[in-house]
């Protein structure tokens, strides 16, 4: 006689697991990783490797020796955090910057709250913002990296957003700045002019977005509502005064808007559960990003916007419930 | 655009590996054990005692209340004992044990294959036959069919839905009867349509069963052309999505009406009956045959012989399985019903019931629960819930015993379809916990609304 298991229904389970979802995110990040390595060469490899290694190692050490719990690195969420953190750093940054970023991301933002699923703020962005505030010089220097592709000049100079902010402060108009720096949208779509590793190619990020949608890892509402908000907000200002405000396409293709809206705002843990909540969350991120870009001291506001909106998620979850069956 | 329900749902592989197996008649076993609790409501009271001779189709149990049903002997033979015996979950229930002899049917039962198409006009005659022949709903709940067909006088149905969705993976018994007994099913539908006085009958079938859809359409067309009483019956193709066959989901899919929380389908003018129930209604009314046999799918990748069997009620499960070659070595779990909502079988010596639809064998790899990890707040459970609930939240509230909040968040609306647990990437046993909380909250609601003594 066989011994048969007895347990409540359901008796089958989907093949999707936390690990498989995280693996899909890693795959979706690969185009951006490849572009940044091709474009920034060994320095991108170094920053990627150190960021991922430190994130995973730290989570392992914390679960094993501090929390004395089963090790959770197998779920690959630390790998995702490591890659996203690296894509947010200037490739020329030294390895110890990535290490400090990992300590803040994994050690402070993630594990002190109880590990995956418990954190309020996105770990990678928390790490990046900490670095941006602590090491402003390193975090805004784009010199010194040599790419693998011939024909592309060694990268130098600030990001397009930084150039625009600088130019406007000196009293130039947008047209003058664009002409002086030879900006082209074609370049931004494929390989940008300066920027952190993950910001340089819009197309690579979009490829990752499409992959995650196709694999049903994320739903499109958060990302799309951020992009639409950025486009509409900047569109209104640009129509009012094109000499002082950058146009919508420029705002969508530069800086961290794409990377942030696809990979960071969509983080399960720190974004709302419902689609309706996701749209509110996305609109909030879009508005705050553009307010910082147009009126703030920093040229870029995506990270701050996501962190600020992260803190509103519990409230959004409370008020945005999905429609229930048979209840008006 | 094919129709489906509007909220949630999941898409497990349908694995209808026994779909090609025609229904075979299982030889009658040497002994049957007929349970007195085969239906929702009060268990029947045994009317026979040890030593009594019974014929096939003879009443051996009487209803014990409004919501209860007759039970008939499925075989001819001698009653050996009337007493407690374990059901498939291991719970002791009154069974009538009968030593089987040569089949001799009760007088008045038409055992021929002739199809009787004419609809009797007397609705009381139809209802009496349904009640006296012990017909209960075969879609899972085994609610007495005659009660469901007699809505309270202040409520009126305007549509009858026949549930041919069979949305559970693996199950093929409804599919097979729709192929092999399509005309009888449509006649059963016309009988219920006449009783309810509705103009419209919709037979809902999922798109993964095109042959059944074609067969049922053919049966509807030929009956509508030849005989009176068959107008207004249609076959509707539904998208494949679990739990399409859930009563509330099917009503939403077909009519776009939604039953209110704690309400009944009749509140929105709908009565839903399973296709197998419709077949039982046909046999009860047109042939005067009690519900003493039903079609059971025996399946599973690890099971060597896929089958759809016509089985007498009360046949021991072990007899069926042994007849097909025994439990395979690799089987880790046996399930009565589908893999999403079926019950794990704890006792293979238990006997089949009127509502038994399948015996499914799953391997350890297919069925073993994986260790629970942290909730990653992905919201996949809420996306999957066909009732629009938030299982992740209910799970948390239940663990903290927050009953007011559980009620506010509609835990009592849970239909226990299993979509949340199925889709959770962190393997959190959501439904296990929600199911218990739901029971507690419903008890609280009842105690509040019950008249004070």
Tab-separated table of N, CA and C in Angstrom, chain A residues 46-109:
chain	number	residue	atom	x	y	z
A	46	UNK	N	33.916	46.238	-13.711
A	46	UNK	CA	34.372	46.314	-12.325
A	46	UNK	C	33.249	46.764	-11.395
A	47	UNK	N	32.531	47.804	-11.816
A	47	UNK	CA	31.493	48.347	-10.931
A	47	UNK	C	30.319	47.366	-10.817
A	48	UNK	N	29.978	46.703	-11.949
A	48	UNK	CA	28.897	45.704	-11.913
A	48	UNK	C	29.268	44.544	-10.999
A	49	UNK	N	30.467	44.042	-11.210
A	49	UNK	CA	30.891	42.871	-10.440
A	49	UNK	C	30.972	43.204	-8.962
A	50	UNK	N	31.573	44.334	-8.608
A	50	UNK	CA	31.728	44.632	-7.183
A	50	UNK	C	30.360	44.884	-6.545
A	51	UNK	N	29.484	45.564	-7.256
A	51	UNK	CA	28.157	45.843	-6.695
A	51	UNK	C	27.382	44.546	-6.432
A	52	UNK	N	27.353	43.658	-7.427
A	52	UNK	CA	26.607	42.398	-7.257
A	52	UNK	C	27.241	41.545	-6.166
A	53	UNK	N	28.567	41.419	-6.200
A	53	UNK	CA	29.243	40.575	-5.217
A	53	UNK	C	28.993	41.100	-3.800
A	54	UNK	N	29.139	42.396	-3.595
A	54	UNK	CA	28.940	42.937	-2.246
A	54	UNK	C	27.488	42.802	-1.784
A	55	UNK	N	26.550	43.028	-2.682
A	55	UNK	CA	25.128	42.886	-2.301
A	55	UNK	C	24.821	41.461	-1.852
A	56	UNK	N	25.254	40.490	-2.653
A	56	UNK	CA	24.952	39.093	-2.335
A	56	UNK	C	25.686	38.663	-1.063
A	57	UNK	N	26.974	39.034	-0.986
A	57	UNK	CA	27.783	38.643	0.164
A	57	UNK	C	27.193	39.201	1.453
A	58	UNK	N	26.788	40.464	1.397
A	58	UNK	CA	26.252	41.123	2.582
A	58	UNK	C	24.968	40.451	3.051
A	59	UNK	N	24.082	40.125	2.082
A	59	UNK	CA	22.835	39.469	2.478
A	59	UNK	C	23.135	38.104	3.090
A	60	UNK	N	24.092	37.404	2.504
A	60	UNK	CA	24.483	36.096	3.040
A	60	UNK	C	24.993	36.227	4.469
A	61	UNK	N	25.903	37.175	4.680
A	61	UNK	CA	26.500	37.340	6.012
A	61	UNK	C	25.444	37.764	7.032
A	62	UNK	N	24.574	38.677	6.623
A	62	UNK	CA	23.563	39.176	7.575
A	62	UNK	C	22.587	38.074	7.963
A	63	UNK	N	22.100	37.300	6.958
A	63	UNK	CA	21.146	36.243	7.309
A	63	UNK	C	21.835	35.167	8.144
A	64	UNK	N	23.075	34.869	7.810
A	64	UNK	CA	23.749	33.764	8.500
A	64	UNK	C	24.189	34.135	9.917
A	65	UNK	N	24.858	35.282	10.064
A	65	UNK	CA	25.490	35.569	11.364
A	65	UNK	C	24.706	36.550	12.229
A	66	UNK	N	23.951	37.434	11.614
A	66	UNK	CA	23.251	38.445	12.403
A	66	UNK	C	21.829	37.987	12.732
A	67	UNK	N	21.091	37.594	11.684
A	67	UNK	CA	19.699	37.192	11.909
A	67	UNK	C	19.591	35.715	12.261
A	68	UNK	N	20.607	34.935	11.903
A	68	UNK	CA	20.608	33.480	12.126
A	68	UNK	C	19.343	32.832	11.566
A	69	UNK	N	19.082	33.168	10.304
A	69	UNK	CA	17.914	32.633	9.617
A	69	UNK	C	18.391	31.867	8.389
A	70	UNK	N	17.489	31.089	7.766
A	70	UNK	CA	17.907	30.442	6.521
A	70	UNK	C	18.354	31.503	5.507
A	71	UNK	N	19.396	31.177	4.778
A	71	UNK	CA	19.960	32.115	3.826
A	71	UNK	C	18.984	32.360	2.674
A	72	UNK	N	18.838	33.614	2.276
A	72	UNK	CA	17.842	33.951	1.249
A	72	UNK	C	18.459	34.396	-0.067
A	73	UNK	N	19.788	34.309	-0.204
A	73	UNK	CA	20.375	34.812	-1.450
A	73	UNK	C	19.920	34.011	-2.670
A	74	UNK	N	19.440	32.804	-2.448
A	74	UNK	CA	18.976	31.973	-3.554
A	74	UNK	C	17.802	32.570	-4.305
A	75	UNK	N	17.084	33.500	-3.682
A	75	UNK	CA	15.944	34.098	-4.395
A	75	UNK	C	16.388	35.137	-5.428
A	76	UNK	N	17.674	35.423	-5.500
A	76	UNK	CA	18.274	36.293	-6.515
A	76	UNK	C	17.893	37.772	-6.384
A	77	UNK	N	17.140	38.136	-5.337
A	77	UNK	CA	16.746	39.542	-5.242
A	77	UNK	C	17.964	40.422	-4.976
A	78	UNK	N	18.989	39.891	-4.273
A	78	UNK	CA	20.198	40.681	-4.025
A	78	UNK	C	20.973	40.902	-5.322
A	79	UNK	N	20.906	39.922	-6.221
A	79	UNK	CA	21.561	40.081	-7.525
A	79	UNK	C	20.904	41.226	-8.293
A	80	UNK	N	19.561	41.243	-8.274
A	80	UNK	CA	18.834	42.315	-8.960
A	80	UNK	C	19.217	43.669	-8.372
A	81	UNK	N	19.206	43.766	-7.031
A	81	UNK	CA	19.583	45.026	-6.384
A	81	UNK	C	20.997	45.431	-6.801
A	82	UNK	N	21.915	44.438	-6.815
A	82	UNK	CA	23.301	44.725	-7.177
A	82	UNK	C	23.426	45.276	-8.587
A	83	UNK	N	22.725	44.656	-9.538
A	83	UNK	CA	22.821	45.121	-10.929
A	83	UNK	C	22.212	46.516	-11.061
A	84	UNK	N	21.050	46.726	-10.449
A	84	UNK	CA	20.395	48.026	-10.584
A	84	UNK	C	21.247	49.118	-9.930
A	85	UNK	N	21.831	48.797	-8.780
A	85	UNK	CA	22.698	49.775	-8.121
A	85	UNK	C	23.870	50.135	-9.036
A	86	UNK	N	24.486	49.122	-9.631
A	86	UNK	CA	25.634	49.377	-10.509
A	86	UNK	C	25.233	50.217	-11.709
A	87	UNK	N	24.054	49.943	-12.256
A	87	UNK	CA	23.602	50.703	-13.426
A	87	UNK	C	23.298	52.154	-13.063
A	88	UNK	N	23.190	52.422	-11.773
A	88	UNK	CA	22.911	53.780	-11.323
A	88	UNK	C	24.183	54.552	-10.985
A	89	UNK	N	25.323	53.889	-11.088
A	89	UNK	CA	26.575	54.545	-10.700
A	89	UNK	C	27.351	54.969	-11.944
A	90	UNK	N	28.166	56.030	-11.821
A	90	UNK	CA	29.061	56.359	-12.933
A	90	UNK	C	30.088	55.244	-13.050
A	91	UNK	N	30.338	54.753	-14.245
A	91	UNK	CA	31.218	53.597	-14.391
A	91	UNK	C	32.635	53.866	-13.901
A	92	UNK	N	33.013	55.108	-13.859
A	92	UNK	CA	34.381	55.399	-13.426
A	92	UNK	C	34.525	55.373	-11.912
A	93	UNK	N	33.419	55.220	-11.204
A	93	UNK	CA	33.475	55.231	-9.747
A	93	UNK	C	34.317	54.061	-9.249
A	94	UNK	N	35.082	54.259	-8.175
A	94	UNK	CA	35.899	53.166	-7.658
A	94	UNK	C	35.047	52.083	-7.017
A	95	UNK	N	35.621	50.880	-6.865
A	95	UNK	CA	34.864	49.727	-6.379
A	95	UNK	C	34.312	49.941	-4.978
A	96	UNK	N	35.026	50.710	-4.147
A	96	UNK	CA	34.555	50.869	-2.770
A	96	UNK	C	33.299	51.727	-2.681
A	97	UNK	N	33.044	52.519	-3.725
A	97	UNK	CA	31.778	53.268	-3.752
A	97	UNK	C	30.617	52.276	-3.895
A	98	UNK	N	30.821	51.283	-4.764
A	98	UNK	CA	29.795	50.251	-4.925
A	98	UNK	C	29.591	49.497	-3.618
A	99	UNK	N	30.698	49.290	-2.894
A	99	UNK	CA	30.595	48.553	-1.634
A	99	UNK	C	29.760	49.357	-0.622
A	100	UNK	N	30.035	50.640	-0.529
A	100	UNK	CA	29.252	51.463	0.408
A	100	UNK	C	27.784	51.478	-0.021
A	101	UNK	N	27.578	51.587	-1.339
A	101	UNK	CA	26.208	51.543	-1.855
A	101	UNK	C	25.520	50.250	-1.457
A	102	UNK	N	26.243	49.134	-1.538
A	102	UNK	CA	25.668	47.835	-1.189
A	102	UNK	C	25.336	47.764	0.296
A	103	UNK	N	26.209	48.325	1.116
A	103	UNK	CA	25.951	48.315	2.561
A	103	UNK	C	24.653	49.068	2.865
A	104	UNK	N	24.488	50.213	2.229
A	104	UNK	CA	23.273	50.992	2.475
A	104	UNK	C	22.052	50.274	1.877
A	105	UNK	N	22.199	49.785	0.635
A	105	UNK	CA	21.062	49.156	-0.047
A	105	UNK	C	20.614	47.893	0.682
A	106	UNK	N	21.535	46.949	0.831
A	106	UNK	CA	21.171	45.663	1.426
A	106	UNK	C	21.127	45.755	2.947
A	107	UNK	N	22.188	46.314	3.519
A	107	UNK	CA	22.297	46.326	4.977
A	107	UNK	C	21.249	47.206	5.631
A	108	UNK	N	21.116	48.426	5.137
A	108	UNK	CA	20.213	49.367	5.800
A	108	UNK	C	18.796	49.285	5.233
A	109	UNK	N	18.660	49.472	3.909
A	109	UNK	CA	17.313	49.606	3.341
A	109	UNK	C	16.552	48.285	3.315
